[in-house]
CSV table of C-alpha atoms and ligand atoms in Angstrom, one decimal:
chain,number,residue,atom,x,y,z
C,9,MET,CA,0.0,0.0,0.0
C,10,GLN,CA,1.1,3.6,-0.7
C,11,SER,CA,0.1,6.7,1.2
C,12,LYS,CA,-1.7,9.4,-0.7
C,13,ASN,CA,-3.0,12.9,0.0
C,14,TRP,CA,-6.7,13.7,-0.4
C,15,ILE,CA,-7.1,17.3,-1.3
C,16,GLY,CA,-10.3,18.9,-2.7
C,17,GLY,CA,-11.6,15.4,-3.4
C,18,GLU,CA,-8.6,14.4,-5.5
C,19,TRP,CA,-6.0,11.8,-4.7
C,20,ILE,CA,-2.5,13.1,-5.0
C,21,ILE,CA,0.7,11.2,-4.6
C,22,PRO,CA,3.4,13.6,-3.6
C,23,SER,CA,6.7,13.3,-5.4
C,24,GLY,CA,8.7,13.9,-2.2
C,25,GLN,CA,10.8,11.5,-0.1
C,26,GLU,CA,9.7,7.9,0.1
C,27,VAL,CA,9.6,6.1,3.5
C,28,THR,CA,9.2,2.3,3.8
C,29,VAL,CA,6.9,1.3,6.6
C,30,LYS,CA,7.9,-1.9,8.4
C,31,ASN,CA,5.6,-4.0,10.6
C,32,PRO,CA,6.8,-3.6,14.2
C,33,SER,CA,5.8,-7.2,14.9
C,34,ARG,CA,8.1,-8.5,12.1
C,35,ILE,CA,10.5,-5.9,11.0
C,36,THR,CA,11.5,-7.8,7.9
C,37,GLU,CA,7.9,-7.3,6.5
C,38,GLU,CA,7.1,-4.2,4.5
C,39,VAL,CA,3.6,-2.9,5.1
C,40,GLY,CA,3.7,-0.1,2.6
C,41,VAL,CA,5.4,3.1,1.4
C,42,LEU,CA,4.8,6.7,2.5
C,43,ARG,CA,5.2,9.6,0.2
C,44,LEU,CA,6.0,12.8,2.0
C,45,SER,CA,4.4,16.1,1.0
C,46,ASP,CA,5.9,19.5,0.8
C,47,SER,CA,4.4,22.9,1.7
C,48,SER,CA,2.6,23.3,-1.6
C,49,HIS,CA,0.3,20.4,-0.6
C,50,VAL,CA,-0.6,22.3,2.6
C,51,PHE,CA,-1.5,25.4,0.7
C,52,ALA,CA,-3.6,23.4,-1.8
C,53,ALA,CA,-5.4,21.8,1.1
C,54,GLU,CA,-5.9,25.2,2.7
C,55,GLN,CA,-7.5,26.5,-0.5
C,56,ALA,CA,-9.7,23.4,-1.0
C,57,ALA,CA,-10.9,23.6,2.6
C,58,ARG,CA,-11.6,27.3,2.4
C,59,LEU,CA,-13.5,26.9,-0.8
C,60,ALA,CA,-15.7,24.1,0.6
C,61,GLN,CA,-16.3,25.7,4.0
C,62,LYS,CA,-19.1,28.2,3.2
C,63,SER,CA,-21.4,25.7,1.5
C,64,TRP,CA,-20.6,23.0,4.1
C,65,ALA,CA,-21.6,25.4,6.9
C,66,GLU,CA,-24.7,26.4,5.0
C,67,LEU,CA,-26.0,22.8,5.0
C,68,THR,CA,-28.4,22.1,7.8
C,69,GLY,CA,-27.1,20.3,10.8
C,70,ALA,CA,-29.3,17.4,9.8
C,71,ALA,CA,-27.7,17.2,6.4
C,72,ARG,CA,-24.1,17.3,7.8
C,73,GLY,CA,-25.3,14.7,10.3
C,74,GLU,CA,-26.5,12.4,7.5
C,75,ILE,CA,-23.1,12.5,6.0
C,76,LEU,CA,-21.5,11.6,9.3
C,77,PHE,CA,-23.9,8.7,9.6
C,78,GLN,CA,-22.7,7.6,6.1
C,79,MET,CA,-19.1,7.8,7.3
C,80,ALA,CA,-19.9,5.7,10.3
C,81,SER,CA,-21.6,3.0,8.1
C,82,ALA,CA,-18.7,3.0,5.7
C,83,LEU,CA,-16.2,2.6,8.5
C,84,GLU,CA,-18.2,-0.2,10.0
C,85,THR,CA,-18.2,-2.0,6.7
C,86,HIS,CA,-14.4,-1.8,6.4
C,87,ALA,CA,-13.7,-2.1,10.2
C,88,ASP,CA,-11.8,-5.4,9.9
C,89,ASP,CA,-9.5,-4.5,7.1
C,90,LEU,CA,-8.7,-1.1,8.6
C,91,ALA,CA,-8.0,-2.6,12.0
C,92,ARG,CA,-5.7,-5.2,10.4
C,93,LEU,CA,-3.8,-2.5,8.5
C,94,ALA,CA,-3.4,-0.3,11.6
C,95,SER,CA,-2.3,-3.2,13.7
C,96,GLN,CA,0.4,-4.0,11.0
C,97,GLU,CA,1.4,-0.4,10.8
C,98,MET,CA,1.8,0.5,14.5
C,99,GLY,CA,1.6,-2.8,16.4
C,100,LYS,CA,-1.6,-2.4,18.4
C,101,GLN,CA,-2.9,-5.9,19.3
C,102,ILE,CA,-5.7,-6.7,16.8
C,103,GLY,CA,-8.5,-7.1,19.4
C,104,GLU,CA,-7.7,-3.7,20.8
C,105,MET,CA,-7.4,-2.2,17.4
C,106,ARG,CA,-10.9,-3.5,16.5
C,107,GLY,CA,-12.2,-1.9,19.6
C,108,GLU,CA,-10.6,1.4,18.6
C,109,VAL,CA,-12.3,1.2,15.2
C,110,ALA,CA,-15.6,0.5,16.8
C,111,ARG,CA,-15.1,3.6,19.0
C,112,GLY,CA,-14.5,5.5,15.8
C,113,VAL,CA,-17.9,4.3,14.4
C,114,ASN,CA,-19.6,5.3,17.7
C,115,LEU,CA,-18.0,8.7,17.7
C,116,LEU,CA,-19.2,9.4,14.2
C,117,ARG,CA,-22.8,8.4,15.1
C,118,TYR,CA,-22.7,10.4,18.3
C,119,TYR,CA,-21.6,13.6,16.5
C,120,ALA,CA,-24.0,12.9,13.6
C,121,GLY,CA,-26.8,13.1,16.1
C,122,GLU,CA,-25.5,16.5,17.3
C,123,GLY,CA,-26.5,18.0,14.0
C,124,MET,CA,-30.1,17.9,15.3
C,125,ARG,CA,-29.5,19.2,18.8
C,126,SER,CA,-30.2,22.7,19.9
C,127,ASN,CA,-27.0,24.7,19.6
C,128,GLY,CA,-27.7,27.8,21.6
C,129,ASN,CA,-29.8,29.5,24.2
C,130,LEU,CA,-32.8,31.8,24.3
C,131,ILE,CA,-31.7,34.8,26.4
C,132,PRO,CA,-34.4,37.1,27.8
C,133,SER,CA,-34.0,40.7,26.8
C,134,ALA,CA,-34.5,43.7,29.1
C,135,ASP,CA,-36.2,45.5,26.2
C,136,THR,CA,-39.6,44.8,24.8
C,137,ASN,CA,-40.2,43.0,21.5
C,138,VAL,CA,-36.6,41.7,21.3
C,139,LEU,CA,-35.7,38.2,20.5
C,140,GLN,CA,-32.2,37.5,21.8
C,141,TYR,CA,-30.4,34.3,21.6
C,142,SER,CA,-26.9,32.7,21.3
C,143,ARG,CA,-25.9,30.2,18.7
C,144,ARG,CA,-22.8,28.3,17.8
C,145,VAL,CA,-21.1,29.2,14.6
C,146,PRO,CA,-18.2,27.3,13.0
C,147,LEU,CA,-14.6,28.5,13.2
C,148,GLY,CA,-13.8,28.0,9.5
C,149,VAL,CA,-10.8,25.8,8.5
C,150,VAL,CA,-9.5,23.6,11.3
C,151,ALA,CA,-6.1,21.8,11.3
C,152,VAL,CA,-6.2,18.5,12.9
C,153,ILE,CA,-2.7,17.1,13.9
C,154,THR,CA,-2.8,13.6,15.3
C,155,PRO,CA,-0.4,11.0,16.8
C,156,TRP,CA,0.3,7.4,15.9
C,157,ASN,CA,-1.0,5.7,19.1
C,158,PHE,CA,-4.7,5.9,18.3
C,159,PRO,CA,-4.5,6.2,14.5
C,160,VAL,CA,-8.3,5.8,14.0
C,161,ALA,CA,-10.0,7.0,17.1
C,162,ILE,CA,-8.1,10.2,17.8
C,163,PRO,CA,-8.5,11.6,14.3
C,164,ILE,CA,-12.2,10.8,14.4
C,165,TRP,CA,-12.8,12.4,17.8
C,166,LYS,CA,-11.4,15.6,16.3
C,167,ILE,CA,-12.7,15.4,12.7
C,168,ALA,CA,-16.3,14.4,13.6
C,169,PRO,CA,-17.1,17.3,16.0
C,170,ALA,CA,-15.2,19.7,13.7
C,171,LEU,CA,-17.4,18.7,10.8
C,172,ILE,CA,-20.7,18.7,12.5
C,173,CYS,CA,-20.1,22.2,13.7
C,174,GLY,CA,-19.7,23.3,10.1
C,175,ASN,CA,-15.9,23.5,9.8
C,176,THR,CA,-13.8,22.0,7.1
C,177,VAL,CA,-10.6,20.1,8.0
C,178,ILE,CA,-7.0,19.7,7.0
C,179,TRP,CA,-5.8,16.5,8.7
C,180,LYS,CA,-2.1,15.8,9.2
C,181,PRO,CA,-1.6,12.4,10.7
C,182,ALA,CA,1.6,11.2,12.3
C,183,GLU,CA,4.0,9.7,9.7
C,184,HIS,CA,3.7,6.5,11.6
C,185,GLY,CA,0.0,6.0,11.0
C,186,ALA,CA,-0.2,7.5,7.6
C,187,LEU,CA,-1.1,4.3,5.8
C,188,THR,CA,-4.0,3.9,8.2
C,189,ALA,CA,-4.9,7.5,7.6
C,190,THR,CA,-4.9,7.0,3.8
C,191,ARG,CA,-7.2,4.0,4.1
C,192,LEU,CA,-9.5,5.9,6.5
C,193,ALA,CA,-9.8,8.7,4.0
C,194,GLU,CA,-10.5,6.2,1.2
C,195,ILE,CA,-13.3,4.8,3.3
C,196,PHE,CA,-14.7,8.3,3.9
C,197,ALA,CA,-14.4,9.0,0.1
C,198,GLU,CA,-17.1,6.3,-0.5
C,199,THR,CA,-19.7,8.6,1.1
C,200,LYS,CA,-21.3,11.8,0.0
C,201,LEU,CA,-18.8,14.0,1.9
C,202,PRO,CA,-18.3,17.0,-0.4
C,203,ALA,CA,-14.9,17.6,-2.0
C,204,GLY,CA,-12.6,19.7,0.2
C,205,VAL,CA,-14.5,19.2,3.4
C,206,LEU,CA,-11.9,16.8,4.7
C,207,ASN,CA,-8.4,17.0,3.4
C,208,LEU,CA,-5.5,14.7,4.2
C,209,VAL,CA,-1.9,15.8,3.9
C,210,ILE,CA,0.8,13.3,4.8
C,211,GLY,CA,4.3,14.5,5.8
C,212,LYS,CA,6.8,15.3,8.4
C,213,GLY,CA,5.5,17.0,11.5
C,214,ARG,CA,8.3,19.6,11.5
C,215,GLN,CA,7.7,20.6,7.9
C,216,ILE,CA,4.0,20.1,7.2
C,217,GLY,CA,3.0,20.9,10.7
C,218,ASN,CA,5.0,24.0,10.8
C,219,THR,CA,3.6,25.3,7.5
C,220,LEU,CA,0.1,24.6,8.8
C,221,ILE,CA,0.7,26.4,12.0
C,222,GLU,CA,2.9,29.3,10.8
C,223,GLU,CA,1.8,30.0,7.3
C,224,ALA,CA,-1.5,28.5,6.2
C,225,LYS,CA,-4.6,30.5,6.7
C,226,ILE,CA,-6.4,28.3,9.2
C,227,ASP,CA,-8.8,29.3,12.0
C,228,ALA,CA,-8.0,26.7,14.7
C,229,VAL,CA,-5.8,23.7,15.5
C,230,SER,CA,-6.5,20.6,17.4
C,231,PHE,CA,-3.3,18.7,18.3
C,232,THR,CA,-2.5,15.5,20.2
C,233,GLY,CA,1.2,14.6,20.7
C,234,SER,CA,4.2,15.4,22.8
C,235,THR,CA,4.3,18.2,25.3
C,236,ASP,CA,7.2,20.0,23.5
C,237,THR,CA,5.4,20.1,20.2
C,238,GLY,CA,2.1,21.0,21.9
C,239,LYS,CA,3.7,24.0,23.6
C,240,GLN,CA,5.3,25.1,20.4
C,241,ILE,CA,1.9,24.9,18.6
C,242,ALA,CA,0.3,26.9,21.4
C,243,VAL,CA,2.8,29.7,21.0
C,244,GLY,CA,2.3,29.8,17.2
C,245,CYS,CA,-1.5,29.9,17.6
C,246,ALA,CA,-1.4,32.5,20.3
C,247,GLY,CA,0.7,34.7,18.1
C,248,ARG,CA,-2.0,34.5,15.4
C,249,ASN,CA,-4.9,34.7,17.8
C,250,ILE,CA,-6.4,31.5,16.6
C,251,LYS,CA,-8.1,28.9,18.8
C,252,TYR,CA,-6.0,25.9,19.7
C,253,GLN,CA,-6.4,22.7,21.7
C,254,THR,CA,-3.4,20.6,22.7
C,255,GLU,CA,-3.5,17.2,24.3
C,256,MET,CA,-0.1,16.2,25.5
C,257,GLY,CA,1.6,14.0,28.0
C,258,GLY,CA,0.5,12.1,31.1
C,259,LYS,CA,2.1,10.3,34.1
C,260,ASN,CA,-1.1,8.8,35.4
C,261,ALA,CA,-1.3,7.3,38.9
C,262,ALA,CA,-3.5,4.5,40.1
C,263,VAL,CA,-3.9,4.6,43.9
C,264,VAL,CA,-4.7,1.3,45.7
C,265,LEU,CA,-6.0,1.8,49.3
C,266,ALA,CA,-5.9,-0.9,51.9
C,267,ASP,CA,-9.6,-1.6,51.7
C,268,ALA,CA,-9.5,-2.2,47.9
C,269,ASP,CA,-10.7,-5.5,46.3
C,270,LEU,CA,-7.3,-6.6,45.2
C,271,ASP,CA,-8.5,-9.4,43.0
C,272,LYS,CA,-10.7,-7.0,41.1
C,273,ALA,CA,-8.1,-4.2,41.0
C,274,VAL,CA,-5.1,-6.2,39.6
C,275,PRO,CA,-6.5,-7.0,36.2
C,276,ILE,CA,-7.6,-3.4,35.9
C,277,LEU,CA,-4.2,-2.1,36.9
C,278,LEU,CA,-2.5,-4.3,34.3
C,279,SER,CA,-4.8,-3.3,31.6
C,280,GLY,CA,-4.2,0.4,32.4
C,281,ALA,CA,-0.5,-0.1,32.4
C,282,PHE,CA,0.2,-2.6,29.6
C,283,ARG,CA,-2.6,-2.7,27.0
C,284,SER,CA,-1.4,-1.0,23.8
C,285,ALA,CA,2.1,-1.7,25.2
C,286,GLY,CA,1.6,1.3,27.6
C,287,GLN,CA,1.4,3.7,24.6
C,288,LYS,CA,-1.6,5.7,25.7
C,289,CYS,CA,-1.4,9.1,27.2
C,290,THR,CA,-3.8,7.9,29.8
C,291,ALA,CA,-1.8,4.7,30.6
C,292,THR,CA,-1.2,3.9,34.3
C,293,SER,CA,2.5,4.4,34.9
C,294,ARG,CA,2.6,5.0,38.7
C,295,ILE,CA,0.9,2.5,41.1
C,296,ILE,CA,0.7,4.1,44.5
C,297,VAL,CA,-0.1,1.5,47.2
C,298,GLU,CA,-1.0,1.8,50.9
C,299,LYS,CA,1.7,0.1,52.8
C,300,ALA,CA,-0.6,-2.3,54.7
C,301,ILE,CA,-1.4,-4.1,51.4
C,302,TYR,CA,1.9,-3.6,49.6
C,303,GLN,CA,3.1,-7.2,49.8
C,304,PRO,CA,-0.3,-8.9,49.1
C,305,LEU,CA,-0.6,-6.6,46.0
C,306,VAL,CA,2.9,-7.4,44.8
C,307,GLU,CA,2.2,-11.1,45.0
C,308,ARG,CA,-1.0,-10.8,43.0
C,309,LEU,CA,0.8,-8.6,40.4
C,310,GLN,CA,3.6,-11.2,40.1
C,311,THR,CA,1.1,-14.0,39.5
C,312,ALA,CA,-0.9,-12.0,37.0
C,313,MET,CA,2.2,-10.7,35.1
C,314,ALA,CA,3.4,-14.3,34.7
C,315,ALA,CA,0.3,-15.0,32.7
C,316,LEU,CA,0.5,-11.9,30.5
C,317,ARG,CA,1.5,-12.8,27.0
C,318,VAL,CA,3.3,-10.5,24.6
C,319,GLY,CA,2.9,-11.5,21.0
C,320,GLU,CA,2.6,-10.3,17.4
C,321,ALA,CA,-0.1,-7.7,17.0
C,322,SER,CA,-2.1,-10.0,14.8
C,323,ASP,CA,-2.1,-12.7,17.5
C,324,HIS,CA,-5.7,-12.8,18.9
C,325,GLY,CA,-4.4,-14.4,22.2
C,326,ALA,CA,-1.7,-11.8,22.9
C,327,TYR,CA,-2.3,-9.3,25.6
C,328,LEU,CA,-0.1,-6.7,23.9
C,329,GLY,CA,2.0,-6.4,20.8
C,330,PRO,CA,5.3,-4.6,20.2
C,331,VAL,CA,5.9,-0.9,20.6
C,332,ALA,CA,5.2,1.0,17.5
C,333,SER,CA,8.5,1.8,15.9
C,334,ALA,CA,12.3,1.8,16.1
C,335,ALA,CA,12.2,5.2,17.7
C,336,GLN,CA,9.8,4.0,20.4
C,337,TYR,CA,11.9,0.9,20.9
C,338,GLU,CA,14.9,3.1,21.5
C,339,THR,CA,13.2,5.6,23.8
C,340,VAL,CA,11.4,3.0,25.9
C,341,GLY,CA,14.6,0.9,25.9
C,342,LYS,CA,16.4,3.7,27.7
C,343,TYR,CA,13.9,3.7,30.5
C,344,VAL,CA,14.1,0.0,30.8
C,345,SER,CA,17.9,0.2,31.1
C,346,LEU,CA,17.4,3.0,33.7
C,347,ALA,CA,15.0,0.7,35.6
C,348,ASN,CA,17.4,-2.2,35.4
C,349,GLU,CA,20.2,0.0,36.8
C,350,GLN,CA,18.4,2.1,39.5
C,351,ALA,CA,15.2,0.3,40.5
C,352,ARG,CA,14.3,-3.2,41.7
C,353,LEU,CA,12.2,-5.5,39.5
C,354,VAL,CA,8.9,-6.5,41.2
C,355,ALA,CA,7.3,-8.4,38.3
C,356,GLU,CA,7.6,-8.9,34.6
C,357,SER,CA,5.9,-10.9,32.0
C,358,PRO,CA,7.5,-13.8,30.1
C,359,ALA,CA,9.5,-12.7,27.1
C,360,ALA,CA,7.7,-12.9,23.8
C,361,ALA,CA,8.4,-16.1,21.9
C,362,VAL,CA,8.8,-13.8,18.9
C,363,ALA,CA,11.0,-11.3,20.8
C,364,ASP,CA,13.8,-11.2,18.1
C,365,GLN,CA,11.6,-10.5,15.1
C,366,GLY,CA,10.2,-7.1,16.2
C,367,TYR,CA,10.1,-4.2,18.6
C,368,PHE,CA,8.9,-6.3,21.6
C,369,ILE,CA,9.4,-5.0,25.1
C,370,ARG,CA,8.6,-7.1,28.2
C,371,PRO,CA,6.2,-5.4,30.5
C,372,MET,CA,7.7,-4.7,33.9
C,373,ILE,CA,6.8,-3.3,37.3
C,374,VAL,CA,9.6,-1.8,39.4
C,375,GLU,CA,10.0,-0.3,42.8
C,376,GLY,CA,12.7,1.2,45.0
C,377,VAL,CA,13.0,4.7,43.4
C,378,ASP,CA,11.9,7.9,45.1
C,379,ALA,CA,9.1,10.2,44.0
C,380,SER,CA,11.4,12.6,42.2
C,381,HIS,CA,13.1,9.9,40.1
C,382,ALA,CA,12.9,10.1,36.3
C,383,LEU,CA,11.0,6.8,36.2
C,384,VAL,CA,8.3,8.4,38.4
C,385,GLN,CA,8.3,11.8,36.8
C,386,GLU,CA,8.9,11.4,33.1
C,387,GLU,CA,6.4,9.9,30.6
C,388,VAL,CA,7.8,6.6,29.4
C,389,PHE,CA,5.0,5.7,26.9
C,390,GLY,CA,5.9,2.0,27.1
C,391,PRO,CA,5.1,-1.1,29.2
C,392,LEU,CA,6.8,0.0,32.4
C,393,ALA,CA,5.1,0.9,35.7
C,394,VAL,CA,6.5,2.0,39.0
C,395,LEU,CA,5.2,1.0,42.4
C,396,LEU,CA,5.3,3.6,45.2
C,397,ALA,CA,4.3,3.0,48.8
C,398,ALA,CA,2.2,5.5,50.8
C,399,ASP,CA,1.4,5.6,54.5
C,400,GLY,CA,-2.2,6.4,54.0
C,401,PHE,CA,-4.7,8.2,51.9
C,402,GLU,CA,-3.3,11.7,52.4
C,403,GLU,CA,0.2,10.7,51.4
C,404,ALA,CA,-1.1,8.7,48.4
C,405,VAL,CA,-3.0,11.8,47.1
C,406,GLU,CA,0.1,13.9,47.6
C,407,LEU,CA,2.2,11.4,45.6
C,408,CYS,CA,-0.5,11.3,42.9
C,409,ASN,CA,-0.4,15.0,42.5
C,410,GLN,CA,3.4,15.3,42.6
C,411,SER,CA,3.6,15.5,38.8
C,412,VAL,CA,3.8,18.2,36.1
C,413,TYR,CA,1.1,16.3,34.3
C,414,GLY,CA,-2.6,16.0,35.3
C,415,LEU,CA,-4.3,13.9,32.7
C,416,SER,CA,-6.0,10.9,34.5
C,417,ALA,CA,-5.9,9.4,37.9
C,418,SER,CA,-7.7,6.4,39.5
C,419,LEU,CA,-8.4,5.1,43.0
C,420,PHE,CA,-9.2,1.6,44.2
C,421,THR,CA,-11.3,1.5,47.3
C,422,ARG,CA,-14.5,0.2,48.8
C,423,ASP,CA,-15.0,3.3,50.9
C,424,LEU,CA,-17.3,5.9,49.5
C,425,ALA,CA,-15.8,8.8,51.6
C,426,SER,CA,-12.3,8.0,50.2
C,427,ALA,CA,-13.7,7.8,46.7
C,428,HIS,CA,-15.3,11.2,47.0
C,429,ARG,CA,-12.3,12.8,48.7
C,430,PHE,CA,-10.1,11.5,45.8
C,431,LEU,CA,-12.5,12.8,43.2
C,432,ASP,CA,-12.2,16.2,45.0
C,433,LEU,CA,-8.4,16.2,45.5
C,434,ALA,CA,-6.8,14.5,42.5
C,435,GLN,CA,-5.3,17.1,40.2
C,436,ALA,CA,-6.3,15.4,36.9
C,437,GLY,CA,-8.8,16.2,34.2
C,438,MET,CA,-10.2,12.7,34.4
C,439,VAL,CA,-10.6,11.0,37.8
C,440,ARG,CA,-12.0,7.5,38.1
C,441,VAL,CA,-12.7,5.1,41.0
C,442,ASN,CA,-12.3,1.3,40.6
C,443,GLN,CA,-11.6,1.9,37.0
C,444,GLU,CA,-8.5,2.2,34.7
C,445,THR,CA,-6.8,5.5,34.2
C,446,ALA,CA,-7.4,4.8,30.5
C,447,GLY,CA,-10.7,4.2,28.7
C,448,VAL,CA,-12.8,7.3,29.3
C,449,GLU,CA,-15.9,6.9,27.3
C,450,TYR,CA,-16.4,8.9,24.1
C,451,GLN,CA,-19.4,10.8,25.2
C,452,ALA,CA,-17.6,12.2,28.2
C,453,PRO,CA,-15.1,15.1,28.2
C,454,PHE,CA,-11.5,14.1,27.7
C,455,GLY,CA,-8.5,16.3,28.7
C,456,GLY,CA,-6.1,17.1,31.3
C,457,MET,CA,-4.9,19.7,33.8
C,458,LYS,CA,-1.4,21.2,34.3
C,459,LEU,CA,1.0,20.3,31.4
C,460,SER,CA,-1.3,17.6,30.0
C,461,SER,CA,-3.4,19.9,27.9
C,462,SER,CA,-4.5,23.4,26.9
C,463,HIS,CA,-7.3,23.0,29.5
C,464,THR,CA,-9.8,22.6,26.7
C,465,ARG,CA,-11.6,19.3,26.5
C,466,GLU,CA,-12.2,16.9,23.7
C,467,GLN,CA,-15.1,14.4,23.0
C,468,GLY,CA,-18.6,14.6,24.4
C,469,GLN,CA,-20.4,18.0,24.3
C,470,ALA,CA,-17.1,19.7,25.3
C,471,ALA,CA,-15.7,19.2,21.8
C,472,LEU,CA,-18.5,21.3,20.4
C,473,ASP,CA,-17.4,24.2,22.5
C,474,PHE,CA,-14.0,24.0,20.9
C,475,TYR,CA,-15.0,23.7,17.3
C,476,SER,CA,-17.5,26.6,17.4
C,477,GLU,CA,-17.8,30.0,18.8
C,478,ILE,CA,-20.8,31.7,20.2
C,479,LYS,CA,-22.6,34.4,18.3
C,480,THR,CA,-25.1,36.5,20.3
C,481,CYS,CA,-28.0,37.5,18.2
C,482,ALA,CA,-30.7,40.1,18.9
C,483,ILE,CA,-33.6,41.3,16.9
C,484,LYS,CA,-36.1,44.1,17.7
C,485,TYR,CA,-39.2,42.8,15.8
C,486,ALA,CA,-41.6,45.6,16.7
C,487,TRP,CA,-41.2,49.2,17.8
I,30,ADP,P1,5.0,11.8,19.3
I,30,ADP,O1,6.2,11.8,20.3
I,30,ADP,O2,3.8,11.2,19.9
I,30,ADP,O3,5.3,11.3,17.9
I,30,ADP,P2,4.9,14.5,18.3
I,30,ADP,O4,4.4,15.7,19.1
I,30,ADP,O5,6.2,14.5,17.8
I,30,ADP,O6,4.6,13.3,19.3
I,30,ADP,O7,3.9,14.2,17.1
I,30,ADP,C1,2.5,14.4,17.2
I,30,ADP,C2,2.0,15.0,15.9
I,30,ADP,O8,2.5,16.3,15.7
I,30,ADP,C3,2.4,14.2,14.6
I,30,ADP,O9,1.4,14.3,13.7
I,30,ADP,C4,3.6,15.0,14.2
I,30,ADP,O10,3.9,14.8,12.9
I,30,ADP,C5,3.2,16.4,14.5
I,30,ADP,N1,4.3,17.4,14.7
I,30,ADP,C6,5.6,17.1,15.1
I,30,ADP,N2,6.3,18.3,15.1
I,30,ADP,C7,5.4,19.3,14.8
I,30,ADP,C8,5.6,20.7,14.6
I,30,ADP,N3,6.7,21.3,14.9
I,30,ADP,N4,4.5,21.4,14.2
I,30,ADP,C9,3.3,20.8,14.0
I,30,ADP,N5,3.1,19.4,14.1
I,30,ADP,C10,4.2,18.7,14.5
């Protein structure tokens, strides 16, 4: 397969640099070839998106919704082949990848329905015979910059609300998800989506992304990726006074109190830490445990980890696949070496039988580092979790909040008072009790505090606030 741009309804193969995509589960296997764009493709996409925007915004919400419903059906029809491709491209285990595609279908249907919902308020006027109301209006052309770790769901949770609000979109996916992006655009091209409403430009973040942010005439940016890039994008957008939304890193803690149901908690902890090979911004990377149950929890984690199987992403029985790329393998590998040198191993899964053929990293849980250590403070984005002991609830919350990030946090307890106190005190945009740090539902707001995001929220109704602005309207209909 070869990547392609989709601009103004036309398929364009850029003549730029070629990059071969290897399957991270079997690095000898080629999955396809990327063709990188240059700035001219960004400007072409900008023009196409601008041209299409007025008539797209003038459609009724119901008509835009109808097209989103078509996009959902097309995606459902091709769910299996898209999931297979994504799993080959970035290594997410096939069952999980199917779940991600299903989430994409649900997101499209959810936002399709929003086309028929009220989009403002009637506001009483102090004057007589005045009708005053607010309504949402689109921003215009929105740039959507997405990462590789959710190559289907993240683009859709940005594109769907952007479109239903009447914006047109220029989508720049991560290089390492660009084949999946091409296939997704092909699927959407089967619908009645008008030309230019969604445009796909594939290329390097630094080049294409920079042109988008610095030069193209866009009206807003929604970005998910690293904190450094996110901050840079925020500066660029602030300088141009355009709206931006950045979703960045996380260092999410799960707190286990002494009264927790440990048998129930352990599988949830492992899923939060190791599904998707830990490559979720909401992954559990710190497990904070009340001292009274430290040992019993460790024993249960050891037993559960011994049964956790790493395998090829296409393996239906595997719990997790490889990490996504050579770059990921190297970065996560550095943290694994650091853990081997400076921490104590608590539990690890058996090595993958296929360990030598791809970017496989054995999930591990370590202890014995203090709260300021790099393993506790820096985002690893891989299958590595750190255990920290706390004397009680207060210290556990303090440790949980001792982070520059504030994306997600969870607590395991049977005590309602502790649950509510944690929901009050945890400095995170998403706080969950007896649940994973990951897996917030699509109809609920998603986003973080502190360095984790621009303090905007995605998904649910919150996304509509980002992709529109409020116009206050008033009419004096009789003198
Ligand atoms: P990650 O470490 O997850 O790859 P990045 O922040 O590097 O995170 O990438 C997330 C997305 O941002 C990708 O689509 C990438 O191509 C894009 N990107 C990277 N650098 C820039 C930049 N300077 N401007 C705009 N987008 C960028």
